[in-house]
């Protein structure tokens, strides 16, 4: 099965079929899926992280089933010195506290591994909604895109049992290829 990688032309393959598996996320001590996929390509992943508590946007709060504050992990993810995605994760406070993920470095495997250890196992799949929309002015600036350029967004919804335990919103720069599997039976 293919793994996430960057090819010689700089195209980033994000293989949703495998990127979140424990083996992929934790490969060679990686601190999550992004770190692992860039390392496999021989690239230099870097992530700038800020962690805070704030109200989630209304649509995210509804998915999480929360009123009030959530833990917000906002990240700029780099290939070397180039920002290639902006990522914001929203987590219910009780889940973040139990998993110990309110600090920038969440260790080998990242937040999904810490949640699993705390009893919030996301199982074998997650839902991801992909949308094309105009970039905000901040996104355009950070991703090096012209004002109003289209960006792909991925809204990742992770559940443990019947509970949504994370909503992660990815905003991708140009040069990404997304790979998914679709059931045929």
PDB file of C-alpha atoms in Angstrom:
ATOM      1  CA  UNK A   1       0.000   0.000   0.000  1.00  0.00           C
ATOM      2  CA  UNK A   2       1.299   3.474  -0.839  1.00  0.00           C
ATOM      3  CA  UNK A   3       2.512   5.735   1.923  1.00  0.00           C
ATOM      4  CA  UNK A   4       2.453   9.482   2.230  1.00  0.00           C
ATOM      5  CA  UNK A   5       5.389  11.145   0.529  1.00  0.00           C
ATOM      6  CA  UNK A   6       6.642  14.083  -1.512  1.00  0.00           C
ATOM      7  CA  UNK A   7       7.771  13.179  -5.028  1.00  0.00           C
ATOM      8  CA  UNK A   8      10.688  14.668  -6.974  1.00  0.00           C
ATOM      9  CA  UNK A   9       8.456  17.395  -8.424  1.00  0.00           C
ATOM     10  CA  UNK A  10       7.378  18.503  -4.915  1.00  0.00           C
ATOM     11  CA  UNK A  11       3.837  17.095  -5.051  1.00  0.00           C
ATOM     12  CA  UNK A  12       2.717  15.984  -1.595  1.00  0.00           C
ATOM     13  CA  UNK A  13       0.773  12.725  -1.580  1.00  0.00           C
ATOM     14  CA  UNK A  14      -1.565  12.548   1.417  1.00  0.00           C
ATOM     15  CA  UNK A  15      -2.788   8.964   1.482  1.00  0.00           C
ATOM     16  CA  UNK A  16      -5.817   8.938   3.773  1.00  0.00           C
ATOM     17  CA  UNK A  17      -5.940   5.143   3.547  1.00  0.00           C
ATOM     18  CA  UNK A  18      -2.785   4.815   5.663  1.00  0.00           C
ATOM     19  CA  UNK A  19      -1.634   8.139   7.136  1.00  0.00           C
ATOM     20  CA  UNK A  20      -3.400   7.767  10.488  1.00  0.00           C
ATOM     21  CA  UNK A  21      -2.500   4.139  11.230  1.00  0.00           C
ATOM     22  CA  UNK A  22      -0.405   3.691  14.365  1.00  0.00           C
ATOM     23  CA  UNK A  23       2.518   2.216  12.419  1.00  0.00           C
ATOM     24  CA  UNK A  24       2.563   5.180  10.023  1.00  0.00           C
ATOM     25  CA  UNK A  25       2.086   7.886  12.704  1.00  0.00           C
ATOM     26  CA  UNK A  26       4.773   6.483  14.999  1.00  0.00           C
ATOM     27  CA  UNK A  27       7.280   5.296  12.380  1.00  0.00           C
ATOM     28  CA  UNK A  28      10.880   5.983  13.461  1.00  0.00           C
ATOM     29  CA  UNK A  29       9.707   8.026  16.450  1.00  0.00           C
ATOM     30  CA  UNK A  30       7.604  10.461  14.393  1.00  0.00           C
ATOM     31  CA  UNK A  31       5.331  12.817  16.323  1.00  0.00           C
ATOM     32  CA  UNK A  32       2.252  12.251  14.172  1.00  0.00           C
ATOM     33  CA  UNK A  33       1.140  11.666  10.602  1.00  0.00           C
ATOM     34  CA  UNK A  34       2.602  14.856   9.096  1.00  0.00           C
ATOM     35  CA  UNK A  35       6.020  14.364  10.699  1.00  0.00           C
ATOM     36  CA  UNK A  36       6.119  10.724   9.540  1.00  0.00           C
ATOM     37  CA  UNK A  37       5.023  11.392   5.950  1.00  0.00           C
ATOM     38  CA  UNK A  38       7.629  14.102   5.382  1.00  0.00           C
ATOM     39  CA  UNK A  39      10.410  12.068   7.015  1.00  0.00           C
ATOM     40  CA  UNK A  40       9.586   9.132   4.699  1.00  0.00           C
ATOM     41  CA  UNK A  41      10.202  11.489   1.770  1.00  0.00           C
ATOM     42  CA  UNK A  42      13.571  12.553   3.144  1.00  0.00           C
ATOM     43  CA  UNK A  43      12.199  16.030   3.858  1.00  0.00           C
ATOM     44  CA  UNK A  44      12.601  18.292   6.890  1.00  0.00           C
ATOM     45  CA  UNK A  45       9.238  18.581   8.658  1.00  0.00           C
ATOM     46  CA  UNK A  46       8.799  21.366  11.161  1.00  0.00           C
ATOM     47  CA  UNK A  47       5.708  22.443  13.035  1.00  0.00           C
ATOM     48  CA  UNK A  48       5.036  25.627  14.955  1.00  0.00           C
ATOM     49  CA  UNK A  49       2.343  24.959  17.550  1.00  0.00           C
ATOM     50  CA  UNK A  50       0.252  27.152  19.804  1.00  0.00           C
ATOM     51  CA  UNK A  51      -2.135  25.644  22.330  1.00  0.00           C
ATOM     52  CA  UNK A  52      -4.933  27.560  24.007  1.00  0.00           C
ATOM     53  CA  UNK A  53      -8.473  27.301  25.287  1.00  0.00           C
ATOM     54  CA  UNK A  54     -11.183  29.137  23.386  1.00  0.00           C
ATOM     55  CA  UNK A  55     -14.702  28.767  22.074  1.00  0.00           C
ATOM     56  CA  UNK A  56     -14.875  26.612  18.960  1.00  0.00           C
ATOM     57  CA  UNK A  57     -16.623  27.887  15.823  1.00  0.00           C
ATOM     58  CA  UNK A  58     -20.349  27.045  15.999  1.00  0.00           C
ATOM     59  CA  UNK A  59     -20.174  24.190  13.457  1.00  0.00           C
ATOM     60  CA  UNK A  60     -17.230  22.593  15.289  1.00  0.00           C
ATOM     61  CA  UNK A  61     -18.858  23.033  18.716  1.00  0.00           C
ATOM     62  CA  UNK A  62     -21.951  21.291  17.372  1.00  0.00           C
ATOM     63  CA  UNK A  63     -19.869  18.343  16.091  1.00  0.00           C
ATOM     64  CA  UNK A  64     -18.044  18.106  19.432  1.00  0.00           C
ATOM     65  CA  UNK A  65     -21.287  18.465  21.369  1.00  0.00           C
ATOM     66  CA  UNK A  66     -19.811  21.167  23.615  1.00  0.00           C
ATOM     67  CA  UNK A  67     -20.732  24.601  24.872  1.00  0.00           C
ATOM     68  CA  UNK A  68     -17.951  26.841  26.106  1.00  0.00           C
ATOM     69  CA  UNK A  69     -14.225  26.402  25.760  1.00  0.00           C
ATOM     70  CA  UNK A  70     -12.319  23.642  23.989  1.00  0.00           C
ATOM     71  CA  UNK A  71      -8.597  23.051  23.630  1.00  0.00           C
ATOM     72  CA  UNK A  72      -7.341  24.562  20.375  1.00  0.00           C
ATOM     73  CA  UNK A  73      -4.102  23.325  18.818  1.00  0.00           C
ATOM     74  CA  UNK A  74      -3.164  25.720  15.979  1.00  0.00           C
ATOM     75  CA  UNK A  75      -0.247  24.619  13.804  1.00  0.00           C
ATOM     76  CA  UNK A  76       1.740  25.880  10.867  1.00  0.00           C
ATOM     77  CA  UNK A  77       3.368  22.904   9.194  1.00  0.00           C
ATOM     78  CA  UNK A  78       6.503  23.331   7.144  1.00  0.00           C
ATOM     79  CA  UNK A  79       8.572  21.438   4.602  1.00  0.00           C
ATOM     80  CA  UNK A  80      11.911  23.008   5.446  1.00  0.00           C
ATOM     81  CA  UNK A  81      11.177  26.741   5.482  1.00  0.00           C
ATOM     82  CA  UNK A  82       8.000  26.588   3.352  1.00  0.00           C
ATOM     83  CA  UNK A  83       4.575  26.522   5.037  1.00  0.00           C
ATOM     84  CA  UNK A  84       2.599  23.774   3.311  1.00  0.00           C
ATOM     85  CA  UNK A  85      -0.476  23.548   5.522  1.00  0.00           C
ATOM     86  CA  UNK A  86      -2.285  25.328   8.313  1.00  0.00           C
ATOM     87  CA  UNK A  87      -4.000  23.040  10.797  1.00  0.00           C
ATOM     88  CA  UNK A  88      -6.317  23.758  13.706  1.00  0.00           C
ATOM     89  CA  UNK A  89      -7.560  21.003  16.000  1.00  0.00           C
ATOM     90  CA  UNK A  90     -10.432  21.413  18.436  1.00  0.00           C
ATOM     91  CA  UNK A  91     -10.641  18.959  21.357  1.00  0.00           C
ATOM     92  CA  UNK A  92     -13.094  18.768  24.272  1.00  0.00           C
ATOM     93  CA  UNK A  93     -11.325  19.946  27.441  1.00  0.00           C
ATOM     94  CA  UNK A  94     -11.900  16.682  29.352  1.00  0.00           C
ATOM     95  CA  UNK A  95     -10.379  14.650  26.496  1.00  0.00           C
ATOM     96  CA  UNK A  96      -7.343  16.938  26.199  1.00  0.00           C
ATOM     97  CA  UNK A  97      -6.769  16.884  29.954  1.00  0.00           C
ATOM     98  CA  UNK A  98      -7.046  13.094  30.172  1.00  0.00           C
ATOM     99  CA  UNK A  99      -4.716  12.643  27.181  1.00  0.00           C
ATOM    100  CA  UNK A 100      -2.197  15.254  28.381  1.00  0.00           C
ATOM    101  CA  UNK A 101      -2.145  17.113  25.047  1.00  0.00           C
ATOM    102  CA  UNK A 102      -2.244  20.741  26.145  1.00  0.00           C
ATOM    103  CA  UNK A 103       1.460  21.247  25.438  1.00  0.00           C
ATOM    104  CA  UNK A 104       3.050  21.768  22.012  1.00  0.00           C
ATOM    105  CA  UNK A 105       4.939  18.440  21.880  1.00  0.00           C
ATOM    106  CA  UNK A 106       2.561  15.508  22.240  1.00  0.00           C
ATOM    107  CA  UNK A 107       5.218  12.830  21.744  1.00  0.00           C
ATOM    108  CA  UNK A 108       5.565   9.867  19.422  1.00  0.00           C
ATOM    109  CA  UNK A 109       2.422   9.334  17.343  1.00  0.00           C
ATOM    110  CA  UNK A 110       0.910  12.711  18.284  1.00  0.00           C
ATOM    111  CA  UNK A 111      -2.526  13.397  19.738  1.00  0.00           C
ATOM    112  CA  UNK A 112      -4.208  10.296  18.323  1.00  0.00           C
ATOM    113  CA  UNK A 113      -1.733   8.073  20.204  1.00  0.00           C
ATOM    114  CA  UNK A 114      -2.139  10.083  23.433  1.00  0.00           C
ATOM    115  CA  UNK A 115      -5.943   9.901  23.150  1.00  0.00           C
ATOM    116  CA  UNK A 116      -5.801   6.147  22.635  1.00  0.00           C
ATOM    117  CA  UNK A 117      -3.636   5.733  25.745  1.00  0.00           C
ATOM    118  CA  UNK A 118      -6.201   7.777  27.712  1.00  0.00           C
ATOM    119  CA  UNK A 119      -9.099   5.551  26.616  1.00  0.00           C
ATOM    120  CA  UNK A 120     -10.297   7.599  23.629  1.00  0.00           C
ATOM    121  CA  UNK A 121      -9.382   5.107  20.894  1.00  0.00           C
ATOM    122  CA  UNK A 122     -10.507   6.437  17.519  1.00  0.00           C
ATOM    123  CA  UNK A 123     -10.721   2.934  16.105  1.00  0.00           C
ATOM    124  CA  UNK A 124      -9.966   2.100  12.504  1.00  0.00           C
ATOM    125  CA  UNK A 125     -11.410   5.067  10.603  1.00  0.00           C
ATOM    126  CA  UNK A 126     -12.299   8.751  10.661  1.00  0.00           C
ATOM    127  CA  UNK A 127     -14.493  10.934   8.478  1.00  0.00           C
ATOM    128  CA  UNK A 128     -12.887  13.607   6.306  1.00  0.00           C
ATOM    129  CA  UNK A 129     -14.803  16.224   4.341  1.00  0.00           C
ATOM    130  CA  UNK A 130     -12.852  17.920   1.534  1.00  0.00           C
ATOM    131  CA  UNK A 131     -13.881  21.332   0.237  1.00  0.00           C
ATOM    132  CA  UNK A 132     -12.499  23.882  -2.226  1.00  0.00           C
ATOM    133  CA  UNK A 133     -12.961  27.481  -1.096  1.00  0.00           C
ATOM    134  CA  UNK A 134     -11.261  30.880  -1.401  1.00  0.00           C
ATOM    135  CA  UNK A 135      -8.412  31.416   1.037  1.00  0.00           C
ATOM    136  CA  UNK A 136      -8.761  34.050   3.711  1.00  0.00           C
ATOM    137  CA  UNK A 137      -6.251  36.894   3.577  1.00  0.00           C
ATOM    138  CA  UNK A 138      -4.283  35.336   6.479  1.00  0.00           C
ATOM    139  CA  UNK A 139      -4.225  31.934   4.757  1.00  0.00           C
ATOM    140  CA  UNK A 140      -3.101  33.510   1.466  1.00  0.00           C
ATOM    141  CA  UNK A 141      -0.259  35.319   3.213  1.00  0.00           C
ATOM    142  CA  UNK A 142       0.933  32.324   5.284  1.00  0.00           C
ATOM    143  CA  UNK A 143       0.696  29.861   2.365  1.00  0.00           C
ATOM    144  CA  UNK A 144       2.258  32.222  -0.194  1.00  0.00           C
ATOM    145  CA  UNK A 145      -0.836  32.286  -2.389  1.00  0.00           C
ATOM    146  CA  UNK A 146      -2.405  35.160  -4.321  1.00  0.00           C
ATOM    147  CA  UNK A 147      -5.227  36.927  -2.464  1.00  0.00           C
ATOM    148  CA  UNK A 148      -8.467  34.959  -2.901  1.00  0.00           C
ATOM    149  CA  UNK A 149      -6.784  31.885  -4.401  1.00  0.00           C
ATOM    150  CA  UNK A 150      -8.635  28.623  -3.884  1.00  0.00           C
ATOM    151  CA  UNK A 151      -7.440  26.279  -1.151  1.00  0.00           C
ATOM    152  CA  UNK A 152      -8.396  22.721  -0.358  1.00  0.00           C
ATOM    153  CA  UNK A 153      -9.621  22.170   3.152  1.00  0.00           C
ATOM    154  CA  UNK A 154      -9.969  18.867   4.943  1.00  0.00           C
ATOM    155  CA  UNK A 155     -12.264  18.666   7.933  1.00  0.00           C
ATOM    156  CA  UNK A 156     -11.128  15.570   9.875  1.00  0.00           C
ATOM    157  CA  UNK A 157     -13.625  14.245  12.430  1.00  0.00           C
ATOM    158  CA  UNK A 158     -12.276  11.675  14.886  1.00  0.00           C
ATOM    159  CA  UNK A 159     -14.603   9.673  17.111  1.00  0.00           C
ATOM    160  CA  UNK A 160     -14.153   7.343  20.072  1.00  0.00           C
ATOM    161  CA  UNK A 161     -17.239   5.185  20.223  1.00  0.00           C
ATOM    162  CA  UNK A 162     -20.175   7.517  19.578  1.00  0.00           C
ATOM    163  CA  UNK A 163     -18.334  10.637  20.778  1.00  0.00           C
ATOM    164  CA  UNK A 164     -16.495  13.131  18.561  1.00  0.00           C
ATOM    165  CA  UNK A 165     -13.157  13.675  20.311  1.00  0.00           C
ATOM    166  CA  UNK A 166     -11.425  15.880  17.751  1.00  0.00           C
ATOM    167  CA  UNK A 167     -12.199  18.061  14.788  1.00  0.00           C
ATOM    168  CA  UNK A 168      -9.134  19.003  12.793  1.00  0.00           C
ATOM    169  CA  UNK A 169      -9.296  21.539   9.989  1.00  0.00           C
ATOM    170  CA  UNK A 170      -6.467  21.368   7.422  1.00  0.00           C
ATOM    171  CA  UNK A 171      -5.888  24.185   4.919  1.00  0.00           C
ATOM    172  CA  UNK A 172      -3.526  23.052   2.158  1.00  0.00           C
ATOM    173  CA  UNK A 173      -1.245  25.085  -0.080  1.00  0.00           C
ATOM    174  CA  UNK A 174      -0.960  24.183  -3.760  1.00  0.00           C
ATOM    175  CA  UNK A 175       0.819  20.987  -4.704  1.00  0.00           C
ATOM    176  CA  UNK A 176      -1.134  18.364  -2.772  1.00  0.00           C
ATOM    177  CA  UNK A 177      -2.572  15.110  -4.124  1.00  0.00           C
ATOM    178  CA  UNK A 178      -5.224  13.462  -1.933  1.00  0.00           C
ATOM    179  CA  UNK A 179      -5.730   9.696  -2.073  1.00  0.00           C
ATOM    180  CA  UNK A 180      -8.785   7.998  -0.614  1.00  0.00           C
ATOM    181  CA  UNK A 181     -10.393   4.571  -0.864  1.00  0.00           C
ATOM    182  CA  UNK A 182     -14.057   4.149  -1.734  1.00  0.00           C
ATOM    183  CA  UNK A 183     -16.006   0.991  -0.830  1.00  0.00           C
ATOM    184  CA  UNK A 184     -17.301  -0.909  -3.826  1.00  0.00           C
ATOM    185  CA  UNK A 185     -19.499  -3.428  -2.084  1.00  0.00           C
TER     186      UNK A 185
END
